[in-house]
Coordinates of C-alpha atoms and ligand atoms in Angstrom, one line a residue:
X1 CA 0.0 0.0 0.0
X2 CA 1.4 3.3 -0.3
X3 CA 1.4 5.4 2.4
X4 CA -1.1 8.3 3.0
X5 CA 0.5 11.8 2.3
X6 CA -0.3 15.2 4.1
X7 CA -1.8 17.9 1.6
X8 CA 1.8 19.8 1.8
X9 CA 3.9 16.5 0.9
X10 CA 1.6 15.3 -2.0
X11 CA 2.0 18.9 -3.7
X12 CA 5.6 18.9 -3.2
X13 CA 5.4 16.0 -4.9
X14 CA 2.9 16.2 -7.2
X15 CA 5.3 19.2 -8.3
X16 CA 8.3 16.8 -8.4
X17 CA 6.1 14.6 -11.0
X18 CA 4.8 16.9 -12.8
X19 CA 8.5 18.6 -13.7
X20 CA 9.6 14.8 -14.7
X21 CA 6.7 14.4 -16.5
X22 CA 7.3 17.4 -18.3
X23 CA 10.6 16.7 -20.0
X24 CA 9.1 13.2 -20.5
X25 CA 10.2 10.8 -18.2
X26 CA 7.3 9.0 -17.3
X27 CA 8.8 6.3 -16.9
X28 CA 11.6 6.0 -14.5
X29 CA 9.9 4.4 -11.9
X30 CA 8.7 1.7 -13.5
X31 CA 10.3 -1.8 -13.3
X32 CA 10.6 -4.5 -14.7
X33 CA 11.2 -3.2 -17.9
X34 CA 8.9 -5.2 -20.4
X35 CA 11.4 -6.5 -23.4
X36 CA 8.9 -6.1 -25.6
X37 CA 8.3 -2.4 -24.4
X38 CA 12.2 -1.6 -24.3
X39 CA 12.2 -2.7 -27.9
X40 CA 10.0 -0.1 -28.8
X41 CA 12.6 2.7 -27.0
X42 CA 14.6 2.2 -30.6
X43 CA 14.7 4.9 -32.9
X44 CA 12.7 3.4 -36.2
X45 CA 14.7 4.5 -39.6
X46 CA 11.3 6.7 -40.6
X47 CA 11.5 8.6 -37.7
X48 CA 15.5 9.6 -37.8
X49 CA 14.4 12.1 -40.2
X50 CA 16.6 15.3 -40.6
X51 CA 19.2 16.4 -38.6
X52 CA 18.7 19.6 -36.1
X53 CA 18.5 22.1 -38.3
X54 CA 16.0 25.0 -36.2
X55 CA 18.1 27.2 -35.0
X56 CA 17.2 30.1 -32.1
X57 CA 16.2 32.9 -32.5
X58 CA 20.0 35.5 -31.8
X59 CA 19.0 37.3 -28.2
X60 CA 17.8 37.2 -25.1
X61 CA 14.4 37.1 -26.1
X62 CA 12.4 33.4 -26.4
X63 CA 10.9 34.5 -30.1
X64 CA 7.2 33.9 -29.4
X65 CA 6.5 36.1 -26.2
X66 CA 9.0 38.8 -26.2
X67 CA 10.2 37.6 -22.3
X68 CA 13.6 37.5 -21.8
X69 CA 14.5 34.1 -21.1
X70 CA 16.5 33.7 -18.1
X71 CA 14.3 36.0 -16.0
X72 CA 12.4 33.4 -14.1
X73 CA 14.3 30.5 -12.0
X74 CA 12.9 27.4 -11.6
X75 CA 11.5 26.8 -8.0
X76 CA 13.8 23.8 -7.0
X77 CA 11.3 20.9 -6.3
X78 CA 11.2 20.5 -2.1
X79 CA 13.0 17.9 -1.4
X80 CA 11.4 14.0 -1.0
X81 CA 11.4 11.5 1.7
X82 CA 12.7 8.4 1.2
X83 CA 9.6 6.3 1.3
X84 CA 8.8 7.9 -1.0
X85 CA 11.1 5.9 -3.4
X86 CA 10.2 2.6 -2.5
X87 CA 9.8 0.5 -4.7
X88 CA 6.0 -0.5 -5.4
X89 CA 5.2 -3.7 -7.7
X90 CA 4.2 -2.0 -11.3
X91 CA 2.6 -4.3 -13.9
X92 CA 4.5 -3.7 -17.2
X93 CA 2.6 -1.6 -19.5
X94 CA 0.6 -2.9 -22.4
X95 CA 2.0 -2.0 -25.3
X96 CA 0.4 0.9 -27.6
X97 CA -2.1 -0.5 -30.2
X98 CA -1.4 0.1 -33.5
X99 CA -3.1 3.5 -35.1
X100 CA -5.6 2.6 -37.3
X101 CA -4.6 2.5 -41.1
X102 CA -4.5 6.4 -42.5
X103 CA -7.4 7.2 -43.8
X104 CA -8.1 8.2 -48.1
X105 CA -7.8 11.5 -48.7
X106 CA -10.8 14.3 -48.4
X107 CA -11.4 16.8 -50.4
X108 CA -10.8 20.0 -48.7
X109 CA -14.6 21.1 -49.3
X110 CA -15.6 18.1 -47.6
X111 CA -13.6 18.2 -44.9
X112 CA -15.7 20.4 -42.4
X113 CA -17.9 17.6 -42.7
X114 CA -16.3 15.0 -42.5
X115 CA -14.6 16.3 -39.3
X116 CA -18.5 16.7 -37.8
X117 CA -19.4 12.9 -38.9
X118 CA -16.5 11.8 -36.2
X119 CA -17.8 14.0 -33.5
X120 CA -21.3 12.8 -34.5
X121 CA -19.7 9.2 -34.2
X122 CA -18.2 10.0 -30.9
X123 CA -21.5 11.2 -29.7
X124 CA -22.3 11.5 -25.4
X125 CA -18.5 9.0 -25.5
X126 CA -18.8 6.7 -21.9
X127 CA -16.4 4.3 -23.6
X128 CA -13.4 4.6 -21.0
X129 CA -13.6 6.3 -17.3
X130 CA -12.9 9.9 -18.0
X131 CA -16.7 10.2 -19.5
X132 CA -17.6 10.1 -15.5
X133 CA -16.1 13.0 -14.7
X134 CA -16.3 15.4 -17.9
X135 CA -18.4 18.7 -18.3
X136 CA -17.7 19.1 -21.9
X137 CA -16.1 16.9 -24.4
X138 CA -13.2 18.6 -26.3
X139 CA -13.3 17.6 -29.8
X140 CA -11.2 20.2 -31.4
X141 CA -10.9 23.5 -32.8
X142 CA -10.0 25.4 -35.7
X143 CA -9.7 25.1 -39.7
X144 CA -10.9 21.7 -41.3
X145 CA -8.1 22.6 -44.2
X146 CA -5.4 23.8 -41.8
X147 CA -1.4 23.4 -42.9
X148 CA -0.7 23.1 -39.6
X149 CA -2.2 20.9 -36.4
X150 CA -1.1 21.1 -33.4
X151 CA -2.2 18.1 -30.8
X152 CA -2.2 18.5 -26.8
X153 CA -1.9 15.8 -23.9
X154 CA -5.5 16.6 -22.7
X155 CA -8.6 19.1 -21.9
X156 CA -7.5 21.0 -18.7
X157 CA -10.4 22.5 -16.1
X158 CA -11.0 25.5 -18.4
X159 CA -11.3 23.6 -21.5
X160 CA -13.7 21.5 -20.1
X161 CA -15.9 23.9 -19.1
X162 CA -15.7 25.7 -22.4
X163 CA -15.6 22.6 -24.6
X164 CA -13.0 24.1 -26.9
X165 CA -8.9 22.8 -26.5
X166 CA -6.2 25.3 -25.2
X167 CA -8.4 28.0 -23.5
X168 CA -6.9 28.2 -20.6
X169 CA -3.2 29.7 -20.0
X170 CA -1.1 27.3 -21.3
X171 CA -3.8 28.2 -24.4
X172 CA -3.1 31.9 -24.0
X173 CA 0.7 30.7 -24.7
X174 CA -0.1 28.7 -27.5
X175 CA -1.7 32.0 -29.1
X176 CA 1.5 33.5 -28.8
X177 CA 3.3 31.0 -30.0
X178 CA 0.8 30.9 -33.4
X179 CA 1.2 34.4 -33.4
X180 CA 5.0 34.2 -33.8
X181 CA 4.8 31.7 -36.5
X182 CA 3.0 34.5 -38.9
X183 CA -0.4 32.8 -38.2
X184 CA -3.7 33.3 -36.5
X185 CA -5.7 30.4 -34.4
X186 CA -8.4 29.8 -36.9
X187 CA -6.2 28.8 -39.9
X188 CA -4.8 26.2 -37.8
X189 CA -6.4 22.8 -36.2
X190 CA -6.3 21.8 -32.6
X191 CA -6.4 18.2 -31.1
X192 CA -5.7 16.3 -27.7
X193 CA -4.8 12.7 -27.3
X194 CA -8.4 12.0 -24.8
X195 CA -11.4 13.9 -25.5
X196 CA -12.0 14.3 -22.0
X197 CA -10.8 16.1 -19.0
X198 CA -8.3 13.4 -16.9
X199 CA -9.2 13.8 -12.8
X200 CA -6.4 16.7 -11.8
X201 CA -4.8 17.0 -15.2
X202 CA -2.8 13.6 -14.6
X203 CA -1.3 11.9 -17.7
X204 CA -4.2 9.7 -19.5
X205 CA -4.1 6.1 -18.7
X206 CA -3.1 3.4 -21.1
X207 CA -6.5 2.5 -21.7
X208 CA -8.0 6.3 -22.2
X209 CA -5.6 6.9 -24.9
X210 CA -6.0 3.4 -26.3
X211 CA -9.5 4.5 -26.9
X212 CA -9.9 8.5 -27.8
X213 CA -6.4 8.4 -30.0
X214 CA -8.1 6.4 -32.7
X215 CA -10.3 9.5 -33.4
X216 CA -7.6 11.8 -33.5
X217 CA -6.2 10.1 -35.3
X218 CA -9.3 10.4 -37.9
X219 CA -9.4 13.9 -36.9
X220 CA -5.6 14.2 -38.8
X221 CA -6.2 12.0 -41.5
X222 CA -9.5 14.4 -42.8
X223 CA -7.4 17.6 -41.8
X224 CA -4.2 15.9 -43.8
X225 CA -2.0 19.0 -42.2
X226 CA 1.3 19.2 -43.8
X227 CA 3.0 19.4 -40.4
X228 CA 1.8 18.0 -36.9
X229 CA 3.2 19.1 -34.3
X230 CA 3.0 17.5 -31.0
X231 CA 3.3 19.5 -27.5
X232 CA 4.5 17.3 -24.9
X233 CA 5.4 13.6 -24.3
X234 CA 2.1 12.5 -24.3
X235 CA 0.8 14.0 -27.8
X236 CA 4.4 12.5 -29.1
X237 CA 4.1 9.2 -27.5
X238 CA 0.7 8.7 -29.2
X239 CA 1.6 10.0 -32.8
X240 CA 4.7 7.7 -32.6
X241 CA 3.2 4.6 -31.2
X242 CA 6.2 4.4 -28.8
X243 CA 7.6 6.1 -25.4
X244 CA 10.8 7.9 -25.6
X245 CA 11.8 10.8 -24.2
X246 CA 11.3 13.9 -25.1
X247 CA 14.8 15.1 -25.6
X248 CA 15.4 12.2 -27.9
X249 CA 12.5 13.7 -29.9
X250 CA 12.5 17.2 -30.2
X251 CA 14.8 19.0 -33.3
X252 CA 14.1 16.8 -36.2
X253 CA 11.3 15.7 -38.4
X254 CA 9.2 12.9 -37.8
X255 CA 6.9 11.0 -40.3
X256 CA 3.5 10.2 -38.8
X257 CA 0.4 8.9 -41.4
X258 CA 2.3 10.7 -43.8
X259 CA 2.6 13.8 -42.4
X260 CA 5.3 15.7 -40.6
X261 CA 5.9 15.4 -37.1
X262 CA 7.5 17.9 -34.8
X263 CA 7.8 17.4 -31.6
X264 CA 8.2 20.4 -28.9
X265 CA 7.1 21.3 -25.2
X266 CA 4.0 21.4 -24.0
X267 CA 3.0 25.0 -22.9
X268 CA 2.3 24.2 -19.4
X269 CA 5.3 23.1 -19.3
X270 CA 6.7 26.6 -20.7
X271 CA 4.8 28.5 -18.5
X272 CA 6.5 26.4 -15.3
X273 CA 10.0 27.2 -16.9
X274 CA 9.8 29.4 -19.3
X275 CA 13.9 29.2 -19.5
X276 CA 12.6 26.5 -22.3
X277 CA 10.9 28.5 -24.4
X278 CA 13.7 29.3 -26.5
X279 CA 14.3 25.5 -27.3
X280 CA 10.5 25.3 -28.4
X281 CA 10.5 28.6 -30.2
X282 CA 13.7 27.0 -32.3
X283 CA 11.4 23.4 -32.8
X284 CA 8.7 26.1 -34.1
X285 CA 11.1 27.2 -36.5
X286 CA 11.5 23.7 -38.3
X287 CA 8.0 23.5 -38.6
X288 CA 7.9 27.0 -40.1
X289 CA 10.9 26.1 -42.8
X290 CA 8.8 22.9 -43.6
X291 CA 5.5 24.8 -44.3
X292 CA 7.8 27.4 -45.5
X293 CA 6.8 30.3 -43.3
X294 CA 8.9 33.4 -42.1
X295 CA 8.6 34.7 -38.9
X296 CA 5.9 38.6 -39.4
X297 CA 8.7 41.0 -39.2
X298 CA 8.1 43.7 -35.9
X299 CA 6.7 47.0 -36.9
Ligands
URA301 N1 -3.5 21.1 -22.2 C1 -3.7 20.2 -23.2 O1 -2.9 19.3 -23.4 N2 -4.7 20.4 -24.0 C2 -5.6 21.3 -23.8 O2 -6.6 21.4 -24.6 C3 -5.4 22.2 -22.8 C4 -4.3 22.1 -22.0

């Protein structure tokens, strides 16, 4: 059993988890490690892709928000207690089902439809747990004929109140960051992994993601962007089919249903250290030179 925490200690380190979490190690505590699962930790030939090629933008500023990075200092995590490294009994994971096959194309006029049959199809959803405690389901947002999609971990408390994805701050951020790219929000599409609001915000199960991906994965093949791009570990470890860390992702193009991945920070994750969002602003920047965009010059 694991032992009962006091409010203080499970924020400190819920914190902790949440920082890991962030810069995608998920799964550090884990053990065993599955063979089968480790196999998957391999880097596939599709996905070596191009080398590094996004370069910063020259400064002190982070590109998309004008902040100068290095103002803010992370909060060190508090420190843990042991127990709280004990080792507890994990089951290895099941592996990640395959996506299904990508879709034929649709025509762009159709597409608006289209994207309405799946959330038709998905209807009043109760087909994993999240259902019970949703207020609104968050299907998406944005342009059916978008160049550019951009897929999340999961609705947060303001989106599922609103019903719409990225609403709340770490939305705000992702404004800015469209913004700097030369675009607005409606000409581009936004996604999540689960449909539905996890309890707290906490990472979606094995078996929630199992079960909303495959309509995102619809949602992508009607939209056909040119390039996806995935914020956080979660939205990459979906695309991909396979858990690796973040670092081992970000900088180069992916290939997912025969479109281009790239693979950035999530924005919550900017706004806890926003030290990082000169790294993301650079992974923006390979998307930009693959949909060949130029940053809006400053008046
Ligand atoms: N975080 C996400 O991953 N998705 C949202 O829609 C909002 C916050």
């Amino acid at each position: 059993m694991a032992p009962s925490l006091d409010p203080a200690t499970r924020a400190a380190l819920l914190t902790r988890v949440r920082f890991y979490r962030d810069l995608g190690l998920t799964e550090f505590y884990r053990r065993p490690v599955d063979p089968e699962l480790a196999a998957q930790w391999t880097v596939e030939p599709e996905n070596l892709g191009a080398p590094a090629v996004g370069v910063a933008v020259p400064g002190s500023t982070s590109g998309f928000s004008g902040e100068r990075v290095g103002e803010h200092e992370l909060q060190p995590a508090p420190a843990l207690q042991p127990h709280f490294l004990e080792d507890q009994p994990i089951p290895p994971r099941k592996l990640i089902p395959a996506p299904p096959q990508v879709a034929a194309a649709t025509p762009p006029a159709d597409r608006a439809a289209a994207l309405e049959l799946i959330r038709e199809e998905i209807g009043e959803c109760t087909r994993c747990p999240l259902h019970a405690g949703r207020q609104k389901l968050v299907f998406g947002d944005g342009s059916p004929t978008a160049r550019l999609m951009f897929v999340g971990e999961g609705p947060g408390a303001d989106e599922d109140a609103q019903g719409l994805p990225f609403v709340g701050k770490a939305g705000q951020l992702l404004n800015n960051m469209i913004a700097a790219m030369g675009l607005k929000r409606e000409e581009v599409y936004i996604a999540n992994v689960v449909k539905c609001r996890p309890p707290g915000n906490r990472v979606p199960e094995q078996e929630e993601g199992a079960t909303c991906s495959p309509f995102l994965f619809r949602q992508i093949d009607v939209v056909r962007p040119e390039v996806l791009v995935a914020l956080g570990a979660t939205a990459a470890t979906w695309l991909l089919g396979r858990r690796q860390p973040l670092a081992g992702l970000r900088g180069r193009v992916h290939s997912v249903r025969g479109t281009k991945l790239i693979v950035t920070y999530h924005p919550a994750y900017l706004l806890r250290d926003p030290r990082q969002k000169k790294e993301a602003w650079a992974d923006l920047q390979i998307a930009m030179r693959e949909l060949g965009l130029k940053p809006p010059s400053k008046e």
